[in-house]
PDB file of C-alpha atoms in Angstrom:
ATOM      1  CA  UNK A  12     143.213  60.786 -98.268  1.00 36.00           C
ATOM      2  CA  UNK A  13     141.313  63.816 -96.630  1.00 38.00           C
ATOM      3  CA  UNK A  14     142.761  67.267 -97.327  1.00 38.00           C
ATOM      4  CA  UNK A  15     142.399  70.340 -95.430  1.00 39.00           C
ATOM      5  CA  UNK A  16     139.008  71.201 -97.422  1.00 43.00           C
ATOM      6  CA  UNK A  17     138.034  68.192 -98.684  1.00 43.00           C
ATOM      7  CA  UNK A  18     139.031  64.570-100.075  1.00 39.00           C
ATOM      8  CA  UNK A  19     140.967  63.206-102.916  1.00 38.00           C
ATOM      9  CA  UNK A  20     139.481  60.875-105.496  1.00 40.00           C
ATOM     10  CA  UNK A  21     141.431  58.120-105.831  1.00 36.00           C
ATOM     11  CA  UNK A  22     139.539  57.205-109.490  1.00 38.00           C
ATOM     12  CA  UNK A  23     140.711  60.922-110.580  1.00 44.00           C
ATOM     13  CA  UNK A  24     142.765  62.431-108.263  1.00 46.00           C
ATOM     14  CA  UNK A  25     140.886  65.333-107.932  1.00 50.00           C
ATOM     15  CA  UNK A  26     139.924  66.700-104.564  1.00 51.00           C
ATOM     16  CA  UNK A  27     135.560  66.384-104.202  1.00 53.00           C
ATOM     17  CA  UNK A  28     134.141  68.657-101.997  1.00 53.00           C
ATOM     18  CA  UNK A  29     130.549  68.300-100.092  1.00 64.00           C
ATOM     19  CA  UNK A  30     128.981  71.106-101.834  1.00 61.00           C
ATOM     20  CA  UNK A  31     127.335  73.695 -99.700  1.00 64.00           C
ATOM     21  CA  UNK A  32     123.578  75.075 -99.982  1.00 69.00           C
ATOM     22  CA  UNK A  33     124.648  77.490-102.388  1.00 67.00           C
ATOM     23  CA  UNK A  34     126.947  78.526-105.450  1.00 62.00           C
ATOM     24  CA  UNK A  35     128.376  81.690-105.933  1.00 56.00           C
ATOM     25  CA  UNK A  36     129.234  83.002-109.704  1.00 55.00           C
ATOM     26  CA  UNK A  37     130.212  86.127-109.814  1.00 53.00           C
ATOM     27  CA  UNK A  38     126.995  88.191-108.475  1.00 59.00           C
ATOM     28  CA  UNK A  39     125.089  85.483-109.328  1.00 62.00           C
ATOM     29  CA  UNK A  40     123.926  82.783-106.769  1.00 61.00           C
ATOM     30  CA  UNK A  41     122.219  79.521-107.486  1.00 65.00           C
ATOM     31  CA  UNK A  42     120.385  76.685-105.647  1.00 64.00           C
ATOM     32  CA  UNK A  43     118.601  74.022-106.058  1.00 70.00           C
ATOM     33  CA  UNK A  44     118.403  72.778-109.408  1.00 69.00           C
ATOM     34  CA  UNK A  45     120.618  76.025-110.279  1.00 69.00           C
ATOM     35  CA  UNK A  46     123.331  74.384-109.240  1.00 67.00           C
ATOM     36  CA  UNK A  47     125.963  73.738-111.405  1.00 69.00           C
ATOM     37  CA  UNK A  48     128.750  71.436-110.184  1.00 69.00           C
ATOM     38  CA  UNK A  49     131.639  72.833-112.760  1.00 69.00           C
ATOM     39  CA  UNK A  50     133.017  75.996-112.636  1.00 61.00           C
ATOM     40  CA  UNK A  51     133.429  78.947-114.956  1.00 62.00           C
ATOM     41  CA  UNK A  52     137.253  78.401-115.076  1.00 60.00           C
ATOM     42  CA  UNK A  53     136.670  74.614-115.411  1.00 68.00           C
ATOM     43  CA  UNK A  54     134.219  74.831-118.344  1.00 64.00           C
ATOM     44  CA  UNK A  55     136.989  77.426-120.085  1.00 62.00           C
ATOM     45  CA  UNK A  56     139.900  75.402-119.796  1.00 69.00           C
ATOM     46  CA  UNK A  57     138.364  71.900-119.639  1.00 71.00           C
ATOM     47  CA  UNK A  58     137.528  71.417-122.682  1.00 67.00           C
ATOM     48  CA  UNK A  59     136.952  73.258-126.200  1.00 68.00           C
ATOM     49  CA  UNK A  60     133.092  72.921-125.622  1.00 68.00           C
ATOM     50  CA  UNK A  61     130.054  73.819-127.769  1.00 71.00           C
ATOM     51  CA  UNK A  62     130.258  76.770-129.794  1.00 75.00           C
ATOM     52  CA  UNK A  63     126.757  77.715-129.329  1.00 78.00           C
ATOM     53  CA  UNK A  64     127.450  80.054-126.551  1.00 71.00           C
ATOM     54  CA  UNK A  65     128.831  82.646-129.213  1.00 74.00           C
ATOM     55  CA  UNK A  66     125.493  84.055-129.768  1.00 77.00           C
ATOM     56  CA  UNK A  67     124.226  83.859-126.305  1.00 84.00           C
ATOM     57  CA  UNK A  68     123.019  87.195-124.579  1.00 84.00           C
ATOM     58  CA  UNK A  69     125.685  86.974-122.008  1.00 84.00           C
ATOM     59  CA  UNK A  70     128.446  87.150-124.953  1.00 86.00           C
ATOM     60  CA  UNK A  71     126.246  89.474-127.108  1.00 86.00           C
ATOM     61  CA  UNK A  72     126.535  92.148-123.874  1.00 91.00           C
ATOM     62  CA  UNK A  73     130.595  91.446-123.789  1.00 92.00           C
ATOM     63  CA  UNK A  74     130.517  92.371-127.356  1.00 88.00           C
ATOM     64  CA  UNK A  75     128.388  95.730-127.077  1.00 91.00           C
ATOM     65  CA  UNK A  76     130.858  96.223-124.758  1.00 95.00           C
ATOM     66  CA  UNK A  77     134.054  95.807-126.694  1.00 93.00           C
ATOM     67  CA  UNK A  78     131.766  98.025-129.543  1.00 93.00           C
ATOM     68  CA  UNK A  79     131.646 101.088-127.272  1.00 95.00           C
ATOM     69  CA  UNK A  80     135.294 100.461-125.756  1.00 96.00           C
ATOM     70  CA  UNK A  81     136.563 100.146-129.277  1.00 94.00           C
ATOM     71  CA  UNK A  82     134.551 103.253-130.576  1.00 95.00           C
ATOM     72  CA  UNK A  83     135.461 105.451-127.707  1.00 96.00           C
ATOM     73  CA  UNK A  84     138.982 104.566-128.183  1.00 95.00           C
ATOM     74  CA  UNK A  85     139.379 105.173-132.063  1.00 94.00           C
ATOM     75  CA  UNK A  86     137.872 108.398-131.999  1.00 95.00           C
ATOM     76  CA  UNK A  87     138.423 110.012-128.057  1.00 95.00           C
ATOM     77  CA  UNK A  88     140.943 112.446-129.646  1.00 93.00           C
ATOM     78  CA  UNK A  89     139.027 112.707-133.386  1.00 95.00           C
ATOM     79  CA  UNK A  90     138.233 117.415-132.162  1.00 94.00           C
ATOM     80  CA  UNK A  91     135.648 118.839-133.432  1.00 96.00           C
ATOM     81  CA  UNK A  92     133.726 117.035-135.906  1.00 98.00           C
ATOM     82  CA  UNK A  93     130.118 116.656-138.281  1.00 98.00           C
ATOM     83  CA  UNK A  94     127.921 113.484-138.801  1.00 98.00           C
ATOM     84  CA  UNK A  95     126.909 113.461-142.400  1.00 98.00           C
ATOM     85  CA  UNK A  96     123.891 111.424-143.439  1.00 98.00           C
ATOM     86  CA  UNK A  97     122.251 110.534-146.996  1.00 98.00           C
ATOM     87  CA  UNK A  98     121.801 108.061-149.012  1.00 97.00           C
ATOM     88  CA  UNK A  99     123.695 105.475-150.069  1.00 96.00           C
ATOM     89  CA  UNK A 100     122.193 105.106-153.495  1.00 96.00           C
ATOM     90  CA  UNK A 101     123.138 108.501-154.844  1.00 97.00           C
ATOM     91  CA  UNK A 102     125.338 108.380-157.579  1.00 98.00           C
ATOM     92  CA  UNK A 103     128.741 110.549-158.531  1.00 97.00           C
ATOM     93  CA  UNK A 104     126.640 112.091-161.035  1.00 97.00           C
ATOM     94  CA  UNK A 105     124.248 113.569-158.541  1.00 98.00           C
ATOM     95  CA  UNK A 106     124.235 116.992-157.732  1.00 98.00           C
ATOM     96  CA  UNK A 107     123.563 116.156-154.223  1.00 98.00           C
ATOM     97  CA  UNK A 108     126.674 114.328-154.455  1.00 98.00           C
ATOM     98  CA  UNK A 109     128.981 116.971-155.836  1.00 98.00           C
ATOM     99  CA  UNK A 110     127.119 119.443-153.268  1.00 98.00           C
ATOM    100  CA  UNK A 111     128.535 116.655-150.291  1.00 98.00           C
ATOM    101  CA  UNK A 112     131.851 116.932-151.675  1.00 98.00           C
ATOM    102  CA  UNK A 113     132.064 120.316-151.648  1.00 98.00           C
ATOM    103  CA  UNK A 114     130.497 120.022-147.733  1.00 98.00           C
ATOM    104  CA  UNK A 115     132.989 117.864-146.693  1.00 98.00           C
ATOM    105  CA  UNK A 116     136.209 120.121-148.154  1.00 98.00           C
ATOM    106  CA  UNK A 117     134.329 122.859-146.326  1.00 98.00           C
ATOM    107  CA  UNK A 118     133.856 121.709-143.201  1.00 98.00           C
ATOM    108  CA  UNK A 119     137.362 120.430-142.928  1.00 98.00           C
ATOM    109  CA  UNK A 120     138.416 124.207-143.925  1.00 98.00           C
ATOM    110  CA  UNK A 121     136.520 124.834-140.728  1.00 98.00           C
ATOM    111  CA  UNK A 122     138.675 122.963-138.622  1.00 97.00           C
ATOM    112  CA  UNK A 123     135.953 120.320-138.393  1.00 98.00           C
ATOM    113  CA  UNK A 124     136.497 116.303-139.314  1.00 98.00           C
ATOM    114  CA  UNK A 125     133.789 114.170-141.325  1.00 98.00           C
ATOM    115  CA  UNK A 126     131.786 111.721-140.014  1.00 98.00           C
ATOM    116  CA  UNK A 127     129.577 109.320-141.745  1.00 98.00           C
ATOM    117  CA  UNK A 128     128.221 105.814-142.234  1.00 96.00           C
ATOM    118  CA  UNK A 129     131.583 104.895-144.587  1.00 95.00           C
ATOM    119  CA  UNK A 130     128.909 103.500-147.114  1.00 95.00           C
ATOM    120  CA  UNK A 131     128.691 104.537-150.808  1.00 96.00           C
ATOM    121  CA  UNK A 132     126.748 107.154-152.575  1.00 97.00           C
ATOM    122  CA  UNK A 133     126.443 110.779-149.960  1.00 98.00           C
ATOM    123  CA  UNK A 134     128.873 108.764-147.457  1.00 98.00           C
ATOM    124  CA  UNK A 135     131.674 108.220-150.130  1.00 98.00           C
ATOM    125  CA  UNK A 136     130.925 111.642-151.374  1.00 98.00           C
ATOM    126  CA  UNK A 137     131.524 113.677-147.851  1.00 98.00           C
ATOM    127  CA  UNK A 138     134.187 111.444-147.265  1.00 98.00           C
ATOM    128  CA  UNK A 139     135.917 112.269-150.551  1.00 98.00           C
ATOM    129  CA  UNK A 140     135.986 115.895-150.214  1.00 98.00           C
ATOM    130  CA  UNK A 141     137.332 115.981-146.514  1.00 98.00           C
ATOM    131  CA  UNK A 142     139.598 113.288-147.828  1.00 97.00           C
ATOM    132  CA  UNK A 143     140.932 115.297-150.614  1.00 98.00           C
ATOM    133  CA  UNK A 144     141.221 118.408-148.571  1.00 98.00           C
ATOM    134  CA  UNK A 145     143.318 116.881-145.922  1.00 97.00           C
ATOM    135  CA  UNK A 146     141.348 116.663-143.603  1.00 97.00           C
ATOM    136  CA  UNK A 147     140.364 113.609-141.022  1.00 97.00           C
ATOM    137  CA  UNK A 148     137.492 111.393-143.063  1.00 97.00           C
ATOM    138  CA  UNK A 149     135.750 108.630-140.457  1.00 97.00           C
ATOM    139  CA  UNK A 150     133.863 106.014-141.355  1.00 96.00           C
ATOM    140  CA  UNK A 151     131.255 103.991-139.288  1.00 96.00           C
ATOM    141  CA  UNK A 152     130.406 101.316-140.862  1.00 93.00           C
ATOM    142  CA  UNK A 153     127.357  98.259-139.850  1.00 90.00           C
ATOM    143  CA  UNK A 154     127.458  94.941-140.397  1.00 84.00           C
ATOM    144  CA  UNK A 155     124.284  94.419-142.953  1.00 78.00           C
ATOM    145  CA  UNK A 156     122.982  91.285-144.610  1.00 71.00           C
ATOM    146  CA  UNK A 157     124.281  92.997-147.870  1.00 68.00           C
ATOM    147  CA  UNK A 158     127.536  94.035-147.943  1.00 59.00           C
ATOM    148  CA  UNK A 159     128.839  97.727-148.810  1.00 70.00           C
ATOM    149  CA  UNK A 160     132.108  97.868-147.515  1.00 83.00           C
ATOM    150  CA  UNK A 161     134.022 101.071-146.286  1.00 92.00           C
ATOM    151  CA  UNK A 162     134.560 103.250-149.304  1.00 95.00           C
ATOM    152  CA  UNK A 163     138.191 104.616-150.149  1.00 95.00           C
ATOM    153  CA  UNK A 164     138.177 108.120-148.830  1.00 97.00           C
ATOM    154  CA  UNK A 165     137.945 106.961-145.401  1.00 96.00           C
ATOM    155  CA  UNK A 166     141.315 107.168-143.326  1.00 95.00           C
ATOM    156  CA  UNK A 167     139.691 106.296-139.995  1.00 95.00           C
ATOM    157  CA  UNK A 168     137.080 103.030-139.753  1.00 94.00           C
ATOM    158  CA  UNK A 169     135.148 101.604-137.141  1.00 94.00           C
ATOM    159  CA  UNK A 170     132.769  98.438-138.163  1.00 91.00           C
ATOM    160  CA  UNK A 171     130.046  97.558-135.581  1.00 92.00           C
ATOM    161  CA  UNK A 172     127.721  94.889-135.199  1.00 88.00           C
ATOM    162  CA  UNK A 173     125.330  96.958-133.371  1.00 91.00           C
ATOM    163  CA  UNK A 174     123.118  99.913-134.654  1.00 92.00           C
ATOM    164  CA  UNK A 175     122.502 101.637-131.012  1.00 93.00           C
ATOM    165  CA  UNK A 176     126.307 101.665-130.150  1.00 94.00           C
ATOM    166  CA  UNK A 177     126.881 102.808-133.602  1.00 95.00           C
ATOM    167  CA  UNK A 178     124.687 105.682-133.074  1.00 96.00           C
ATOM    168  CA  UNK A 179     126.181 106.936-130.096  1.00 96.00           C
ATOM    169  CA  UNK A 180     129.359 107.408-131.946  1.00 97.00           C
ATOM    170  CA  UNK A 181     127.720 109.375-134.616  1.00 97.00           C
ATOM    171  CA  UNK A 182     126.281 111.719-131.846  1.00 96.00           C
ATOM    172  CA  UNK A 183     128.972 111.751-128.849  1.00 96.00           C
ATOM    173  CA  UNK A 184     131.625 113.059-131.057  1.00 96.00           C
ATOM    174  CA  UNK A 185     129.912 115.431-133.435  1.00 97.00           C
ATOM    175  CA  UNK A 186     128.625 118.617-132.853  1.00 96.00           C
ATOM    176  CA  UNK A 187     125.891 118.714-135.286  1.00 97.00           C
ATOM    177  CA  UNK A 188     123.983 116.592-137.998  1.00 98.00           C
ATOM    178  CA  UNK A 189     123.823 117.630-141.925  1.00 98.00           C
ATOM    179  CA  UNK A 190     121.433 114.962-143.430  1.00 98.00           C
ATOM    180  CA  UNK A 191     121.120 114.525-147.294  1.00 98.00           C
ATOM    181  CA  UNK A 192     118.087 113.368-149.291  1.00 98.00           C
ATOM    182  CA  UNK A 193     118.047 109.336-148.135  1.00 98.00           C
ATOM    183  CA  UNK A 194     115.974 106.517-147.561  1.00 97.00           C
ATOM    184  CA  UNK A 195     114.723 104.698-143.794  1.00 96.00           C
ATOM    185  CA  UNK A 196     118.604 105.246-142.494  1.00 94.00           C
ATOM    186  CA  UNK A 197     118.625 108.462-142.963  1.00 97.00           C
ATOM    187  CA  UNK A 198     115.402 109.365-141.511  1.00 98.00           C
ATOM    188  CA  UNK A 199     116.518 106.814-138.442  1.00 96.00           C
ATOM    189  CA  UNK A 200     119.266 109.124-137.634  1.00 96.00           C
ATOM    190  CA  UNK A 201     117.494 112.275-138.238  1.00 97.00           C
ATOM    191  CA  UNK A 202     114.982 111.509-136.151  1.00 97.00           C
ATOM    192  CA  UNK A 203     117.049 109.998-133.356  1.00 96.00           C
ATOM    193  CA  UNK A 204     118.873 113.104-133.418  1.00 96.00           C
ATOM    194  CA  UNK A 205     116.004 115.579-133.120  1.00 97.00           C
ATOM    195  CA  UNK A 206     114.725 113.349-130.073  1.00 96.00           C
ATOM    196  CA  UNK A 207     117.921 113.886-128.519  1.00 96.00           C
ATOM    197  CA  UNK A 208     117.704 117.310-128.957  1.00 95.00           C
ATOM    198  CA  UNK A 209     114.221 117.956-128.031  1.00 96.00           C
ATOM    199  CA  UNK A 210     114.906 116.229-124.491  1.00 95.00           C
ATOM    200  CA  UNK A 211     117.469 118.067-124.367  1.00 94.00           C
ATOM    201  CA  UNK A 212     119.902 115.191-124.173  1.00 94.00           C
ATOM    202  CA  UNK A 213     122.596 116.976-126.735  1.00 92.00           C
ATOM    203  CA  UNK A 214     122.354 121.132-126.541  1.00 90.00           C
ATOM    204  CA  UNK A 215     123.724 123.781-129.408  1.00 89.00           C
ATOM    205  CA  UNK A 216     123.304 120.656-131.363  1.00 95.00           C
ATOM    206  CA  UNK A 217     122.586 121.821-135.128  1.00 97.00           C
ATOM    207  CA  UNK A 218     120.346 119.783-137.438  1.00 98.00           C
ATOM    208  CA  UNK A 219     120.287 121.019-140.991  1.00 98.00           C
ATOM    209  CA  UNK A 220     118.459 119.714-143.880  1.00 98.00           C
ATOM    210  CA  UNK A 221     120.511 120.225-147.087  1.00 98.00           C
ATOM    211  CA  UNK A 222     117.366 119.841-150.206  1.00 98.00           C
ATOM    212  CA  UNK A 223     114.568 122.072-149.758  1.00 98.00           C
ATOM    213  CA  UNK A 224     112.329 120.128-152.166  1.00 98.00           C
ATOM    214  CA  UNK A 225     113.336 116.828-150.981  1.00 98.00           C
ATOM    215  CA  UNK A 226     112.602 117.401-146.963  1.00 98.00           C
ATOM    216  CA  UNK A 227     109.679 120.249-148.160  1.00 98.00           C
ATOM    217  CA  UNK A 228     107.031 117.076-147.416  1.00 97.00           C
ATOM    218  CA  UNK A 229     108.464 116.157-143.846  1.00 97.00           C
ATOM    219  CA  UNK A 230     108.516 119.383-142.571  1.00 97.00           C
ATOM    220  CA  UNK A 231     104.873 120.400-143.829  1.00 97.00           C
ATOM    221  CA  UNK A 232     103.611 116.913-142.246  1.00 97.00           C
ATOM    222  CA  UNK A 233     105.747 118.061-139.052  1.00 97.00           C
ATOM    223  CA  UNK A 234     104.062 121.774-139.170  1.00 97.00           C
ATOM    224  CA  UNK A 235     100.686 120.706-140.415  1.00 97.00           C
ATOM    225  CA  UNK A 236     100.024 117.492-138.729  1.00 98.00           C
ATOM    226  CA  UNK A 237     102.425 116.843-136.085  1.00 97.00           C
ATOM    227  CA  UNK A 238     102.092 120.420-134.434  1.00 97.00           C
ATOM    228  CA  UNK A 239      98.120 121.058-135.387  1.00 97.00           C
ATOM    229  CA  UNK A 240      96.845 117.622-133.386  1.00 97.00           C
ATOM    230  CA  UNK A 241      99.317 118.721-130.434  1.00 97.00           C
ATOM    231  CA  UNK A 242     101.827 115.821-131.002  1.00 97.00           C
ATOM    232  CA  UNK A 243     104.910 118.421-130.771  1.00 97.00           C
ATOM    233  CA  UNK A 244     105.081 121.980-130.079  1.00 96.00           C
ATOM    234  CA  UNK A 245     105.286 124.683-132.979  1.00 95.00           C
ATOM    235  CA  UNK A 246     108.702 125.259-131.573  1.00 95.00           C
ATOM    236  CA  UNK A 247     109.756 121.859-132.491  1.00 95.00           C
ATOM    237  CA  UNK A 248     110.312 122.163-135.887  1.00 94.00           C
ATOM    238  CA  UNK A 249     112.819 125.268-135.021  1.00 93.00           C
ATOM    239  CA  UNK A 250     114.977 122.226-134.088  1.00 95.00           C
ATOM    240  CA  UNK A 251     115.681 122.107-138.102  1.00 97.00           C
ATOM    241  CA  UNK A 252     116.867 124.129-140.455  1.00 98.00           C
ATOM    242  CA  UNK A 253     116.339 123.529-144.511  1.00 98.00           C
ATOM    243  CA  UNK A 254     118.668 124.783-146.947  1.00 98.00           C
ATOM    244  CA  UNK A 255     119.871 124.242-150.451  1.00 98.00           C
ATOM    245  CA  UNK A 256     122.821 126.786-149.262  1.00 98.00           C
ATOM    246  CA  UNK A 257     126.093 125.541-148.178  1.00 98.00           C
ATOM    247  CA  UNK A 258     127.139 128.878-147.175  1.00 98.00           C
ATOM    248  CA  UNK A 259     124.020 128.727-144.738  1.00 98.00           C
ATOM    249  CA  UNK A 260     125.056 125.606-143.389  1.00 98.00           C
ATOM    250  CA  UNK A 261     128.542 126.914-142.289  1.00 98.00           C
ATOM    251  CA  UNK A 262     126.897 129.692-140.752  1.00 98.00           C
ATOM    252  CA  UNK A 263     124.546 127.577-138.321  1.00 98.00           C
ATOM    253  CA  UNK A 264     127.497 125.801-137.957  1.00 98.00           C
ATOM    254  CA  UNK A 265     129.305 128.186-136.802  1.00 97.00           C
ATOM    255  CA  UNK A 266     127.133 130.129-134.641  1.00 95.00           C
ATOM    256  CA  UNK A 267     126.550 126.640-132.961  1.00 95.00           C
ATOM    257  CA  UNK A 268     130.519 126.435-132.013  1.00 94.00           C
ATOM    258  CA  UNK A 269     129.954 130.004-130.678  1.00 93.00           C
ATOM    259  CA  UNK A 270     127.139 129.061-128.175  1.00 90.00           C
ATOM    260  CA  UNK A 271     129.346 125.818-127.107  1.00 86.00           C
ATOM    261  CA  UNK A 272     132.347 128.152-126.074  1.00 87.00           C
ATOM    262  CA  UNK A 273     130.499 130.753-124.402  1.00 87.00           C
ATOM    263  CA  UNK A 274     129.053 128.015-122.520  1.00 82.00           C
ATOM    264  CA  UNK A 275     132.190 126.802-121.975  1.00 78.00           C
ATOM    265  CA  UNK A 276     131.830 123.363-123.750  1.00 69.00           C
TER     266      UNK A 276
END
């Protein structure tokens, strides 16, 4: 029996249709051998299908996707907050741990909440003292081969699978960096962050070094290589500052906020 668009099978009783020169999926069109005589409905509700497809790059982009939505979403309304970096090796006996607690009570006395990785060691540590303060404590966490796990001083979480969508968090909703002795992750972010600033993709954006003797190597590499062969400008290494001083870290924290607001940020 012929239909108004085509004709019904009698061996299924589905209409078959002569198929025209070329498919249309979406924005994508296919012909030839492209062809594919299902359709993206059909292969969804046909049948439960391989499972491959999980870990193809069209999912993988629906899933960076849902990352960012997710991310925005948790922390959209999170105010004013600080990215704190270090390692997640240092132990509660550490004084660079103690020094992080103390940071993180600080900054939330400063109206500011605490950002970091959600990992152990400084993480935990800055986490703990904006925790115990009262403040807002946020964790990002990774997915990583070995697990860490959020640690308990975090009252806000995020997990991604993705390290670039991840990062944006950490910058988008923080208006400066203070970075810890630490290992490759650290010096990732630190570095991603003074990119960022020296393209001027983030402005009044504060990076601050807390262990003069730990970061005393970078920065004379930075000064005494980097700068001397004409691989960055001297000014470049004004993009950080170094300080064993918490009370110097409020400060270019603080005179950061005031360029924001007179520039009406």
């Amino acid at each position: 029996m012929r239909g108004p668009t085509g004709v019904v099978s009698l061996m299924t009783g589905q209409e078959e249709f002569e198929r025209p020169p070329e498919q249309h999926s979406g924005p994508v069109i296919k012909r030839g051998k492209q062809y594919d005589v299902t359709t993206t409905d059909q292969r969804l509700l046909d049948t439960a299908g391989p499972t491959d497809w999980v870990h193809t790059d069209p999912w993988r982009v629906l899933r960076i996707q849902s990352e960012f939505i997710e991310g925005f979403g948790a922390l959209a309304e999170l105010g004013s907050a600080i990215s704190v970096f270090g390692s997640a090796r240092t132990l509660p006996d550490d004084p660079y741990y103690e020094l992080a607690v103390e940071l993180g009570a600080r900054l939330v006395g400063a109206d500011y909440a605490v950002i970091t990785g959600g990992g152990p060691g400084i993480m935990e540590a800055a986490n703990k003292g904006a925790h115990e303060a009262g403040g807002t404590s946020v964790g990002l966490g990774i997915e990583l081969p070995f697990e860490q796990g959020i640690n308990e001083y975090v009252d806000l979480a995020v997990n991604f699978r993705y390290f670039f969508a991840r990062k944006t968090m950490f910058v988008k909703y923080a208006q400066g960096f203070v970075v810890f002795p630490g290992g490759y992750g650290t010096l990732d972010e630190l570095f991603e962050a003074m990119t960022l600033v020296q393209t001027h993709k983030v402005t009044a954006f504060p990076i601050i070094l807390v262990g003069e003797s730990y970061w005393k190597g970078l920065v004379d590499w930075l000064r005494d290589t980097l700068v001397a062969e004409k691989k960055i400008s001297a000014v470049d290494t004004d993009l950080l500052t170094v300080t064993d001083d918490l009370d110097q870290v409020m400060s270019v924290l603080a005179r950061a906020e005031e360029t924001r607001r007179a520039a009406g940020r």
